[in-house]
XYZ file of C-alpha atoms in Angstrom:
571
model
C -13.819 -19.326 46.646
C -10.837 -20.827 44.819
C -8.710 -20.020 42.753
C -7.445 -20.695 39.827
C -5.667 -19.614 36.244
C -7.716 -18.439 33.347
C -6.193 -20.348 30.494
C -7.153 -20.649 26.557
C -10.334 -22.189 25.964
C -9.687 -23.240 22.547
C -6.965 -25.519 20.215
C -4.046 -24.777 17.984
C -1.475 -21.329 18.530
C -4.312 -19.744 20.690
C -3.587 -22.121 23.597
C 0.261 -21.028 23.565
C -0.730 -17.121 23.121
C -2.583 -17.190 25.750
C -0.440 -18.690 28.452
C 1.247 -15.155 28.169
C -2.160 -13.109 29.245
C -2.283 -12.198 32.776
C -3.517 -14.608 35.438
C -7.024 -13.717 36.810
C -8.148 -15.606 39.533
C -12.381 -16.797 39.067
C -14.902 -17.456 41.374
C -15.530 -21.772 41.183
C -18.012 -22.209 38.874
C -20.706 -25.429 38.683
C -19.510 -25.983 35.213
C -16.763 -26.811 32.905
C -17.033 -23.650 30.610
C -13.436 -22.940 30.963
C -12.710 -26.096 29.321
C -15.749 -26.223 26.883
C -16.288 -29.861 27.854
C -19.909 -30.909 29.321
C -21.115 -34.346 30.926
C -25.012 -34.874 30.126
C -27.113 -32.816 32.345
C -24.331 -30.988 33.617
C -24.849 -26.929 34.415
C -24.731 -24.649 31.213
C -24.103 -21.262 32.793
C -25.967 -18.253 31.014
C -24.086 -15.083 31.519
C -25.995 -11.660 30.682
C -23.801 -8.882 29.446
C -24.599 -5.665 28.518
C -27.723 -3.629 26.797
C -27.416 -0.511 24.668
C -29.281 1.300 21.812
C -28.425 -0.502 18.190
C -27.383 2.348 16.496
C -24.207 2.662 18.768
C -22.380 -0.461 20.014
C -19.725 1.835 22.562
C -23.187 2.987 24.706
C -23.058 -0.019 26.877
C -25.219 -0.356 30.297
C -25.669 -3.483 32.896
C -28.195 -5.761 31.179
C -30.348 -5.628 35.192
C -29.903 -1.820 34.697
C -33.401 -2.288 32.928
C -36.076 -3.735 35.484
C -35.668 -7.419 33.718
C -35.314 -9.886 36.790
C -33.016 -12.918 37.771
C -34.085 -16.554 37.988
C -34.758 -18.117 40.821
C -31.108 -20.684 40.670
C -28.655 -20.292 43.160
C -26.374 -17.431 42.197
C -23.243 -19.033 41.338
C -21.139 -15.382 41.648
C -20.398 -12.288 39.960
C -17.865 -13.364 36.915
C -14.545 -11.997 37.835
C -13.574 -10.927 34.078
C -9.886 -10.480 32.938
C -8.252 -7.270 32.374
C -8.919 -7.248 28.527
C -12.832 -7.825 29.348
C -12.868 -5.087 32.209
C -11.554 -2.515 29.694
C -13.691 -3.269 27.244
C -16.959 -3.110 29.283
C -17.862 -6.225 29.670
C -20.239 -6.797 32.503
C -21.518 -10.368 33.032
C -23.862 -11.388 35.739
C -25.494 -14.666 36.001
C -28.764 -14.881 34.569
C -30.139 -17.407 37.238
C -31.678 -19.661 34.700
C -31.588 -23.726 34.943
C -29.772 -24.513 31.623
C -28.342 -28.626 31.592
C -26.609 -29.871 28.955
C -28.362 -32.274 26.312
C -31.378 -31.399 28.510
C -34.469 -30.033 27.216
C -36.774 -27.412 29.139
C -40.195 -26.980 28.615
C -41.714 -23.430 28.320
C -40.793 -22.117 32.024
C -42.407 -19.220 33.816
C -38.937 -17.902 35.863
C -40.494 -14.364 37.498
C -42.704 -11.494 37.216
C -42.075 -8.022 37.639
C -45.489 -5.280 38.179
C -44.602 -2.074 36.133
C -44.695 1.194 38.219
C -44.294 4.232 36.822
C -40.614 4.336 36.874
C -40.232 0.865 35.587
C -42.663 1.701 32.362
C -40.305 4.649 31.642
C -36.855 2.507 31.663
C -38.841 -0.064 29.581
C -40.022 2.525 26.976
C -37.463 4.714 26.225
C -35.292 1.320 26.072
C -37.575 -0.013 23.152
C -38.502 3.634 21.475
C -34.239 3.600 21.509
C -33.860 -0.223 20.097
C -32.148 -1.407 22.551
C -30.354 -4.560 22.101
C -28.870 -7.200 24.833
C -26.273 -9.222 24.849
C -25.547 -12.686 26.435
C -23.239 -15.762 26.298
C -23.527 -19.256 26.763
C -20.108 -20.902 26.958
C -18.498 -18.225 25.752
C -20.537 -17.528 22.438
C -22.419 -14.530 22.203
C -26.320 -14.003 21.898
C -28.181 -11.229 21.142
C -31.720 -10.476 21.620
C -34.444 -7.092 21.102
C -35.963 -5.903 24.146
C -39.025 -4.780 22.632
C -40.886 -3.530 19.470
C -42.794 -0.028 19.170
C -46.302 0.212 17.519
C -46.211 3.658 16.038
C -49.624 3.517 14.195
C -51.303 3.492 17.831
C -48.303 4.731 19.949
C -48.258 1.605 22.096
C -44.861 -0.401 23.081
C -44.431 -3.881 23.621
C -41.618 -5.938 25.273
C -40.904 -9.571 25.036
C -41.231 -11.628 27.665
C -40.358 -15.206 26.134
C -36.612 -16.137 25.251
C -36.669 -19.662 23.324
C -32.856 -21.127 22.974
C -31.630 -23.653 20.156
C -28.662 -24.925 21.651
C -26.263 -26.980 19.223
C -24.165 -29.851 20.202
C -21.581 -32.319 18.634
C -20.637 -34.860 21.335
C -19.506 -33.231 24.419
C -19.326 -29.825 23.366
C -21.465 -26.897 22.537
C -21.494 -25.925 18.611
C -23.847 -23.166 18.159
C -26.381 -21.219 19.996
C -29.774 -19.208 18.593
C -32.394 -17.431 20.664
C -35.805 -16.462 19.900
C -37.885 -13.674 21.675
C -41.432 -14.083 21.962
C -44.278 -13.248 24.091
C -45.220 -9.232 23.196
C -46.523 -8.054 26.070
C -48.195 -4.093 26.236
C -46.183 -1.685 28.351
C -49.012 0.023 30.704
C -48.459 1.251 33.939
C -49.807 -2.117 36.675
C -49.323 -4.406 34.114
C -47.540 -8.075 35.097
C -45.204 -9.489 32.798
C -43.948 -13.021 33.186
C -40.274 -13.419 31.983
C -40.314 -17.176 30.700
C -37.603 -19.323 28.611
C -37.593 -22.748 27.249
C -34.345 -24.771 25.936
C -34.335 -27.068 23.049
C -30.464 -29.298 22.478
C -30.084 -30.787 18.901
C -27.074 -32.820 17.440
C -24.828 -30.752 15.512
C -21.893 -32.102 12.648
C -20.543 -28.347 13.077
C -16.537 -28.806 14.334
C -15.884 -27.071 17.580
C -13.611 -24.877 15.985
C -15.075 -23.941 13.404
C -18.230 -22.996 15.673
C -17.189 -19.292 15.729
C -17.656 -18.673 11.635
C -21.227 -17.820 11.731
C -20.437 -14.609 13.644
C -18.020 -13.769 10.922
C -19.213 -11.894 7.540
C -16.891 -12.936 4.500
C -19.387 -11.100 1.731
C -18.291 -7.887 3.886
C -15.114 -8.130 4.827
C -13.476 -10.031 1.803
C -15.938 -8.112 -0.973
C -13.798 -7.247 -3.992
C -13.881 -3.622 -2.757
C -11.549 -4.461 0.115
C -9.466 -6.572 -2.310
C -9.333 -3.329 -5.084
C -8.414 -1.315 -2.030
C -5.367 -3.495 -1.167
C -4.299 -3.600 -5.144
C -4.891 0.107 -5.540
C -2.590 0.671 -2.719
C -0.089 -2.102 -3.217
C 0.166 -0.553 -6.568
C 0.881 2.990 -5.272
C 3.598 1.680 -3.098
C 5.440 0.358 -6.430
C 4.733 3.398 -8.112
C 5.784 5.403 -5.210
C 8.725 3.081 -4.559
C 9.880 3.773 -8.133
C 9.174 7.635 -8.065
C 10.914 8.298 -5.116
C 14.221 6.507 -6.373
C 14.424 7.857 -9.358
C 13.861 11.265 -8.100
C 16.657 10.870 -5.496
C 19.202 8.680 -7.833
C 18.857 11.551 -10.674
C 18.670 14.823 -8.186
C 21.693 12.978 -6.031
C 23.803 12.780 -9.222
C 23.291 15.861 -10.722
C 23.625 17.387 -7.246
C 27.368 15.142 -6.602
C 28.196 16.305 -9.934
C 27.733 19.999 -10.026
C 29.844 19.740 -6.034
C 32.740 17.259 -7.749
C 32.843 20.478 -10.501
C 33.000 23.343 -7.857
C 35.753 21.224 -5.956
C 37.769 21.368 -8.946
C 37.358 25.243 -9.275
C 40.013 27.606 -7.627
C 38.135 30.083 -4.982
C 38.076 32.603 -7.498
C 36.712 30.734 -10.453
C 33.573 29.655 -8.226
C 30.603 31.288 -8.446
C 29.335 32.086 -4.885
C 26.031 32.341 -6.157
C 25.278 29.133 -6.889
C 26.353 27.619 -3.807
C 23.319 25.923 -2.350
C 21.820 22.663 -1.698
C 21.398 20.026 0.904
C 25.561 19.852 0.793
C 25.966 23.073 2.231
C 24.325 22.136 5.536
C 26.884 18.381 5.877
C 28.228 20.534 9.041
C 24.449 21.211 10.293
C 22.756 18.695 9.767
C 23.837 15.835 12.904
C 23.129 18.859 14.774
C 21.028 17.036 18.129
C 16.958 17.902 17.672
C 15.332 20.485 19.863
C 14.161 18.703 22.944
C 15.858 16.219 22.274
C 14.821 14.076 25.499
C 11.017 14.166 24.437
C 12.296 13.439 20.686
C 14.166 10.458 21.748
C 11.440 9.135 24.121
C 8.634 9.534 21.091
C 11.286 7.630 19.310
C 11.555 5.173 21.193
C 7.704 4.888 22.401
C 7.476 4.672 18.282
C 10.136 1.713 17.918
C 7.868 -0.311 20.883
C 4.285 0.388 19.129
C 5.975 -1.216 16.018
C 6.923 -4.382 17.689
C 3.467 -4.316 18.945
C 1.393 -4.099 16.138
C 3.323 -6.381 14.481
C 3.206 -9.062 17.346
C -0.290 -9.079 18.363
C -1.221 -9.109 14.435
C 0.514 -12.286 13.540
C -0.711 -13.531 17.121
C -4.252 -12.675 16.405
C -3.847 -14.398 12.755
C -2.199 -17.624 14.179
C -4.260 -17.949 17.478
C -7.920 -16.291 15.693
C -7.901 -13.866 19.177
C -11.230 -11.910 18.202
C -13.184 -15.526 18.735
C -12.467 -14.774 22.989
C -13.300 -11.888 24.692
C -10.985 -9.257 25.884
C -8.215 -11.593 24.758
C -6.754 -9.417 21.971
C -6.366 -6.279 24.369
C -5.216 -8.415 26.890
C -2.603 -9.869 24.619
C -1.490 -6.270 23.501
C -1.136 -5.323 27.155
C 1.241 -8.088 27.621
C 3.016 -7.645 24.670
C 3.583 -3.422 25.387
C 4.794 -5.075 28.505
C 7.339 -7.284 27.215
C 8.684 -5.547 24.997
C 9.394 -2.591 27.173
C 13.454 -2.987 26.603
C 13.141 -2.248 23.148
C 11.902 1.334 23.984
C 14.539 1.885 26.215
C 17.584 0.881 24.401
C 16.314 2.705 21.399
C 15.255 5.837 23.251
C 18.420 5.803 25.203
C 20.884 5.276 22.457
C 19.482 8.021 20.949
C 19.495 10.409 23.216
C 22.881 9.747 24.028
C 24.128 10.075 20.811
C 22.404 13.539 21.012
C 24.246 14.121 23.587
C 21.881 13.879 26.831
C 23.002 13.475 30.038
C 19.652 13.599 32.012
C 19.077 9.858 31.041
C 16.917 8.789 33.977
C 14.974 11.398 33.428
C 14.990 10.323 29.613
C 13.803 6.577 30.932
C 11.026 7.840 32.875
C 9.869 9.983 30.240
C 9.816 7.052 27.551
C 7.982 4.879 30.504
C 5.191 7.173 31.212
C 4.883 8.788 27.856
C 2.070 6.440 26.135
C 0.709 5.308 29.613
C 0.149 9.063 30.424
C -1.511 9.990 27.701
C -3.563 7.034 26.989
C -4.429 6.749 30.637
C -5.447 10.697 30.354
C -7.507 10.162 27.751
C -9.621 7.055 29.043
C -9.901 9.037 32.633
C -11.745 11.662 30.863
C -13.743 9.347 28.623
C -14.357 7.058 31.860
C -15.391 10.362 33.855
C -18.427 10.872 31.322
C -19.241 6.853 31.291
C -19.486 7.267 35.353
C -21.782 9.972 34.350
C -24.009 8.064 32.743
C -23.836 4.936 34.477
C -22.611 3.417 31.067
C -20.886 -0.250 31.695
C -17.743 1.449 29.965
C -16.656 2.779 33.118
C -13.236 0.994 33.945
C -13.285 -0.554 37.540
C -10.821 0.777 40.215
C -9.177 -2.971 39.990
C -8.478 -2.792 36.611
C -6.695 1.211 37.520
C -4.842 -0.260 40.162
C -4.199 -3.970 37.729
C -2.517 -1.256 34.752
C -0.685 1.014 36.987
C 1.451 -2.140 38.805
C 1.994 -3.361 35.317
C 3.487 0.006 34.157
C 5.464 0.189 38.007
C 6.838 -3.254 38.479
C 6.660 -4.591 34.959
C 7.573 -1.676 32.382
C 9.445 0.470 34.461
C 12.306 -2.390 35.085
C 12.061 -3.413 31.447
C 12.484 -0.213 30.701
C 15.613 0.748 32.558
C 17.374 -2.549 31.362
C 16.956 -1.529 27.865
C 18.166 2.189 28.398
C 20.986 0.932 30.293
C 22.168 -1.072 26.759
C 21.270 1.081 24.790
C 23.510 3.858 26.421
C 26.234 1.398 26.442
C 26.177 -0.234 23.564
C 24.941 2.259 21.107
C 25.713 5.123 22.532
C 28.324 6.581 20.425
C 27.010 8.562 17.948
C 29.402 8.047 14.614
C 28.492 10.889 12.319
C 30.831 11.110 8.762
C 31.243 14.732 9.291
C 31.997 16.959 12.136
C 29.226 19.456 13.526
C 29.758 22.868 13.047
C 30.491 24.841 16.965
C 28.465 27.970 15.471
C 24.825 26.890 14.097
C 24.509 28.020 10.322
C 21.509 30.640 9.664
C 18.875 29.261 7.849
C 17.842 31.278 5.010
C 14.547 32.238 3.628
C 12.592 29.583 1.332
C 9.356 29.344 -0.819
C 6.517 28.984 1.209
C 5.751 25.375 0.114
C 9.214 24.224 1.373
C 8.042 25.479 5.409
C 8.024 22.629 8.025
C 4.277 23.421 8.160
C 3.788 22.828 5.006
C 5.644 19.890 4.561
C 3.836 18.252 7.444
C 0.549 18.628 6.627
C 0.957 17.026 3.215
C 2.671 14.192 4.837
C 0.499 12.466 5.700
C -1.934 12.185 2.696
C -0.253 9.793 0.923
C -0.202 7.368 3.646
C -3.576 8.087 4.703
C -4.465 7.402 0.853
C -2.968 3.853 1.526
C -5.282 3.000 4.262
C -7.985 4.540 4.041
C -10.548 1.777 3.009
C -8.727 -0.633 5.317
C -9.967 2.036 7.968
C -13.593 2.005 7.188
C -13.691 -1.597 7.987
C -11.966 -1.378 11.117
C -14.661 1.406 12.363
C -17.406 -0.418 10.943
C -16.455 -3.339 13.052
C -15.896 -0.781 15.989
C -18.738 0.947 15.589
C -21.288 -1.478 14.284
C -22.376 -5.037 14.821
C -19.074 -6.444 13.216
C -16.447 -8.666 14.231
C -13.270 -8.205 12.485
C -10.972 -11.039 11.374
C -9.186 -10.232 8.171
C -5.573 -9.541 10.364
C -4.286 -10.780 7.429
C -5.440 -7.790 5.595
C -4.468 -5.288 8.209
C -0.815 -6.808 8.152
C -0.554 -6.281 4.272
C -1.833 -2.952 4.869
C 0.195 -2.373 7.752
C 3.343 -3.194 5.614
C 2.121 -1.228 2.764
C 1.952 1.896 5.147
C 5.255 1.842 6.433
C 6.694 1.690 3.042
C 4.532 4.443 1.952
C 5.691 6.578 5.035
C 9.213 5.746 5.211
C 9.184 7.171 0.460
C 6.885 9.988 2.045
C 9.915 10.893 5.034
C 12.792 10.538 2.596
C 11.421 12.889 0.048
C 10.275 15.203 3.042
C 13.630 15.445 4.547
C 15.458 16.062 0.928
C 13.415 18.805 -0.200
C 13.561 20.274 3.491
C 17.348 19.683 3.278
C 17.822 21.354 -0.247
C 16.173 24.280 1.141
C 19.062 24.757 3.424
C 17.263 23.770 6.590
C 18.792 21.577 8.932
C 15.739 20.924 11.103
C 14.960 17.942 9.531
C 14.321 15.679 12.526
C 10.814 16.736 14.196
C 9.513 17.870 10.538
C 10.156 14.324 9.122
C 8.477 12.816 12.549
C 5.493 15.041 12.498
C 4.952 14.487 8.206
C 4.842 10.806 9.768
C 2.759 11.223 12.381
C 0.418 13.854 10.394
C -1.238 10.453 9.187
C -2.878 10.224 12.364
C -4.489 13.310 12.213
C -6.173 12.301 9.002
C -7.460 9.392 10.965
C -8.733 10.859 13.477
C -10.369 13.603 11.318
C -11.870 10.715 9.099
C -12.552 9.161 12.802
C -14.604 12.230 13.970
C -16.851 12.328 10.248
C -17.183 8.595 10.876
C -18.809 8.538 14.236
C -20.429 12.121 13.767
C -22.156 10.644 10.038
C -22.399 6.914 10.424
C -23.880 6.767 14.148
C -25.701 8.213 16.558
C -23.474 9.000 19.388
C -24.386 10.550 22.285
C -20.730 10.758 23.755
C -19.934 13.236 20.819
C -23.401 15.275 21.661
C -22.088 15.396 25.087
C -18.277 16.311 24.846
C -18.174 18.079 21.505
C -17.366 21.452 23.310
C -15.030 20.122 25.486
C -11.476 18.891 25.519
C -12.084 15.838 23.566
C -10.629 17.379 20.751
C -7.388 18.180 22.749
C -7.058 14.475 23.876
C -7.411 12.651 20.462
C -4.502 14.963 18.921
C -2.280 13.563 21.749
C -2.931 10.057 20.108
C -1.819 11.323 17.112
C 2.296 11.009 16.536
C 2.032 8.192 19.242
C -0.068 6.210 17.030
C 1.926 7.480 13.599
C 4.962 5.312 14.788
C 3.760 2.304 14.216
C-alpha cells in the first residue's frame, strides 16, 4: 500500500479550501477517481455505502449487512475514508463489479445467493421497512430500492437487476442513473441472481456543473424561504429601531432626572425616588459568579463565531456539500485553527475579573466544547454500537479527534491565553467597584433572571425559525442543502436580533437594581438554543420515524442536548 494525500477533487476556491483538511493516507486504487480524469476502458470503481429505512436518513447500516453479495473482481481494498466521512457514517466497500470507462456491459449475471431462513428474514423486514441503498461512482451518489411489498397477497419481492446510465463529456464522468429490475419472490430456497449491465453515453453537461441535479431549487429557493428572510430582515429594522429609541428616550429622561438630583442639596432630595440602573455604577463591574467557567463559555462563544462564519463563506465559495465529509472536515480544521482566539478572549477576560487560576482557566476553555460534544456522541455512538448502525464512530477517528484537541488546540490555545492575559488584561472600568456588595432589592416578578431568560430567546428564535426547517429537512430527509448564502443572511440577522434582545435584557435587569447582569444576559442568549432544540425534538418526534428517540426517550438524552444549548447560542 502507498500512500498518498487526499486532495480536492474539483476546480475553483474548493481546491484551496481543501488543502487545509487533514491528510488521510488511501489504499492505491486502479483508478484515477481522485482526480476525476479517465483513459478509455480504464477501471470505474463502484463503491457501496450504506442502507437504511427511507423514512429516516440518520439509521444507517453496512450496505453487505443485508445478504446482497460481492462481485467476483479483485478486491481493490477497504476505502480508507477521511475524518469528515468517518463521522458521518460513511461506510464504503467495493462492490466488486467490472465497470470501464466508455465501455459498455451487457446484462451480466455477477452471483447468487440461496435464501435460508435467516437470510429471508433480513431481506423482508428490509423491504416491509423501505429500505434504501446508497452507492457512488466517482464520487456521485446513487441510490437504489431494495425491494417492493405486495400487500394484496402478502408476498415480497427484491430486485435483483441494477442497470447503470453512465454520462460522459470527454474524459470525465457527468452524471450517473441506475435502474433496478428483476423482481424476484422472497421464499425460503429460492436462488436469486444479482446481475448489472452498464450503458456510457456522451454528455454536453460541464463537469462542474454535474452536481446540480442533486440539488432542489423549487424547495429550497420557494418564495416561502424568501418571505421568511424579508419577514425577518424586516423585524431586525423594526427591532433595530425599537430598541434605540427605547434606550435614547429612557437614557435621557433617566440622565436628566440624575443631572436634577445632583443639583439638589442632601436635604432637598427625595430619598424615595432614588432608583434606577445609576444606583448600581459601583455594582455593576462587579466580576460574574464563576467567573472561570463564564470566561471559558465566553471565549468557547467568541471561537464558534469565527467558525460559523468561516466554514459558511468557505462552503459558499468552494460549494463543500458537493464532497463528502468535506464540510465537517473543514469545520474541524477551522475549530482547530482558530483555537487562539478562544484563548486570548477567555483569558483577557478572566483576568480582568480578576482570576488568577489561569491554567486552569485555559484548560477549561480547551476541553469545554470537546467534552461535551465528545459526551454527547459517546452516548449516541454507545446506542449505534447497539444496533450495529454504520453511525458508530471508529476507534481511529477517537484517537484522530483527541490528538487534534492534545497537540493541535491545546498549544493554540495556551498562545492565545498567554496574549490575551498580557495584552488585555487590564480591566479599565469608568467607575470604581464598591468593597461591600450592594443588596439587591425586591422586584416585580417579570423583571427575575428567570424570567428574563426564558423570553430571550423568542425573538431570535422567531428570526430563524423557517431557516431551521430547511436545515432539518435536509438533515433529516433526502435533501442536500446549498443555500449557505441564506444561512449567512440569516446568521447575520440573528446576531443582530440577539445582541437588541441582550441590550434591552440587561437595561431592564439593571433598572431593577440588579447587578447580576452578566450570566442573565448570556443565558437570554443562549435560551435560543433551547427553542431549537425543543422545535428539534417536535421535528424528529412528528416528521420521522425514529427509532433512536423510541429507544432513548427515557434516558439521558434529554440531559445531553441541553448541554448543547448556550454552547451553540454563541455563535
Amino acid at each position: 500500500m502507498e500512500l498518498r494525500f487526499i486532495i480536492v477533487r474539483n476546480m475553483g476556491f474548493r481546491r484551496l479550501t481543501l488543502y487545509f483538511v487533514l491528510l488521510i493516507s488511501v489504499g492505491k486504487l486502479h483508478c484515477d477517481e481522485h482526480t476525476h480524469t479517465y483513459k478509455d476502458n480504464e477501471e470505474v470503481v463502484l463503491w457501496m455505502n450504506t442502507v437504511g429505512p427511507y423514512h429516516n436518513r440518520q439509521e444507517t447500516y453496512s450496505y453487505y449487512s443485508l445478504p446482497y453479495c460481492q462481485g467476483p473482481k479483485e478486491v481493490i481494498g477497504h476505502y480508507h475514508e477521511t475524518l469528515g466521512e468517518a463521522l458521518q457514517g460513511f461506510e464504503l466497500e467495493y462492490s466488486g463489479l467490472s465497470i470501464d470507462f466508455k465501455s459498455d456491459t451487457p446484462p451480466t449475471v455477477f452471483c447468487e445467493i440461496e435464501l435460508n431462513e435467516e437470510k429471508l428474514k433480513a431481506f423482508v423486514y428490509a423491504v416491509k421497512n423501505r429500505y434504501w441503498y446508497q452507492m457512488f461512482v466517482d464520487d456521485l451518489p446513487i441510490w437504489g430500492v431494495v425491494g417492493e411489498p405486495d400487500d394484496t397477497k402478502g408476498e415480497y419481492y427484491v430486485y435483483s437487476h441494477k442497470k447503470f446510465d453512465l454520462a460522459f463529456n470527454g474524459n470525465q464522468i457527468v452524471d450517473v442513473n441506475m435502474t433496478t429490475e428483476g423482481k424476484v419472490l422472497l421464499t425460503v430456497g429460492a436462488k436469486i441472481p444479482f446481475s448489472y449491465e452498464v450503458h456510457w453515453k456522451s454528455s454536453k453537461t460541464k463537469f462542474e456543473n454535474r452536481f446540480d441535479k442533486y440539488l432542489d431549487p423549487n424547495f429550497f429557493q420557494h418564495r416561502i424561504h424568501w418571505f421568511s428572510i424579508f419577514n425577518s430582515f424586516m423585524m431586525v429594522i423594526f427591532l433595530v429601531g425599537l430598541v434605540s429609541m427605547i434606550l435614547m428616550r429612557t437614557l435621557r429622561k433617566d440622565y436628566a432626572r440624575y443631572a436634577k438630583d445632583e443639583e439638589m442639596d442632601d436635604m432637598d432630595r427625595d430619598l424615595g425616588d432614588e432608583y434606577g440602573w445609576k444606583q448600581v455604577h459601583g455594582d455593576v463591574f462587579r466580576p460574574a459568579a464563576k467567573p472561570l467557567l463564564f470566561s471559558a463559555l465566553l471565549g468557547t462563544g467568541c471561537q464558534l463565531l469565527v467558525v460559523t462564519v468561516a466554514v459558511i463563506l468557505f462552503t459558499i465559495l468552494g460549494e463543500l456539500y458537493t464532497e463528502r465529509g468535506s464540510l465537517l472536515s473543514t469545520a474541524i480544521f477551522v475549530y482547530a485553527a482558530t483555537s487562539p482566539i478562544n484563548g486570548y478572549f477567555g483569558a483577557s477576560i478572566y483576568a480582568q475579573m480578576g482570576g488568577k487560576r489561569w491554567i486552569r482557566q485555559m484548560l477549561c476553555s480547551v476541553a469545554l466544547l470537546p467534552a461535551v460534544v465528545c459526551g454527547t456522541s459517546f452516548f449516541i455512538n454507545f446506542i449505534a454500537i447497539y444496533y450495529h448502525a454504520s453511525r458508530a464512530i471508529p476507534f481511529g477517528s477517537m484517537v484522530a479527534v483527541a490528538c487534534i484537541v492534545l497537540f493541535v488546540v491545546l498549544p493554540l490555545t495556551l498562545v492565545g491565553t498567554v496574549l490575551g492575559r498580557n495584552l488585555a488584561g487590564q480591566a479599565d472600568y469608568p467607575c470604581r467597584v464598591n468593597a461591600v456588595p450592594r443588596p439587591i432589592p425586591e422586584k416585580k416578578w417579570y423583571m427575575e433572571p428567570a424570567i428574563i431568560v426564558s423570553l430571550g430567546g423568542v425573538l431570535p428564535f422567531g428570526s430563524i425559525f423557517i431557516e431551521m426547517y430547511f436545515i432539518f429537512t435536509s438533515f433529516w430527509a433526502y435533501k442536500i442543502y446549498y443555500v449557505y448564502g441564506f444561512m449567512l443572511l440569516v446568521f447575520l440577522i440573528l446576531l443582530v436580533v440577539t445582541i437588541c434582545v441582550t441590550i434591552v435584557c440587561t437595561y431592564f435587569l439593571l433598572n431593577a437594581e440588579d447587578y447580576r447582569w452578566q450570566w442573565t444576559s448570556f443565558f437570554a442568549a443562549a435560551s435560543t438554543s433551547g427553542y431549537v432544540y425543543l422545535y428539534s425534538i417536535y421535528y424528529f418526534i412528528f416528521k420521522t420515524n425514529g427509532w433512536l428517540w423510541n429507544t432513548v426517550s427515557k434516558l439521558p438524552f434529554l440531559f445531553f442536548g441541553k448541554l448543547h444549548g448556550p454552547l451553540f447560542a454563541l455563535d
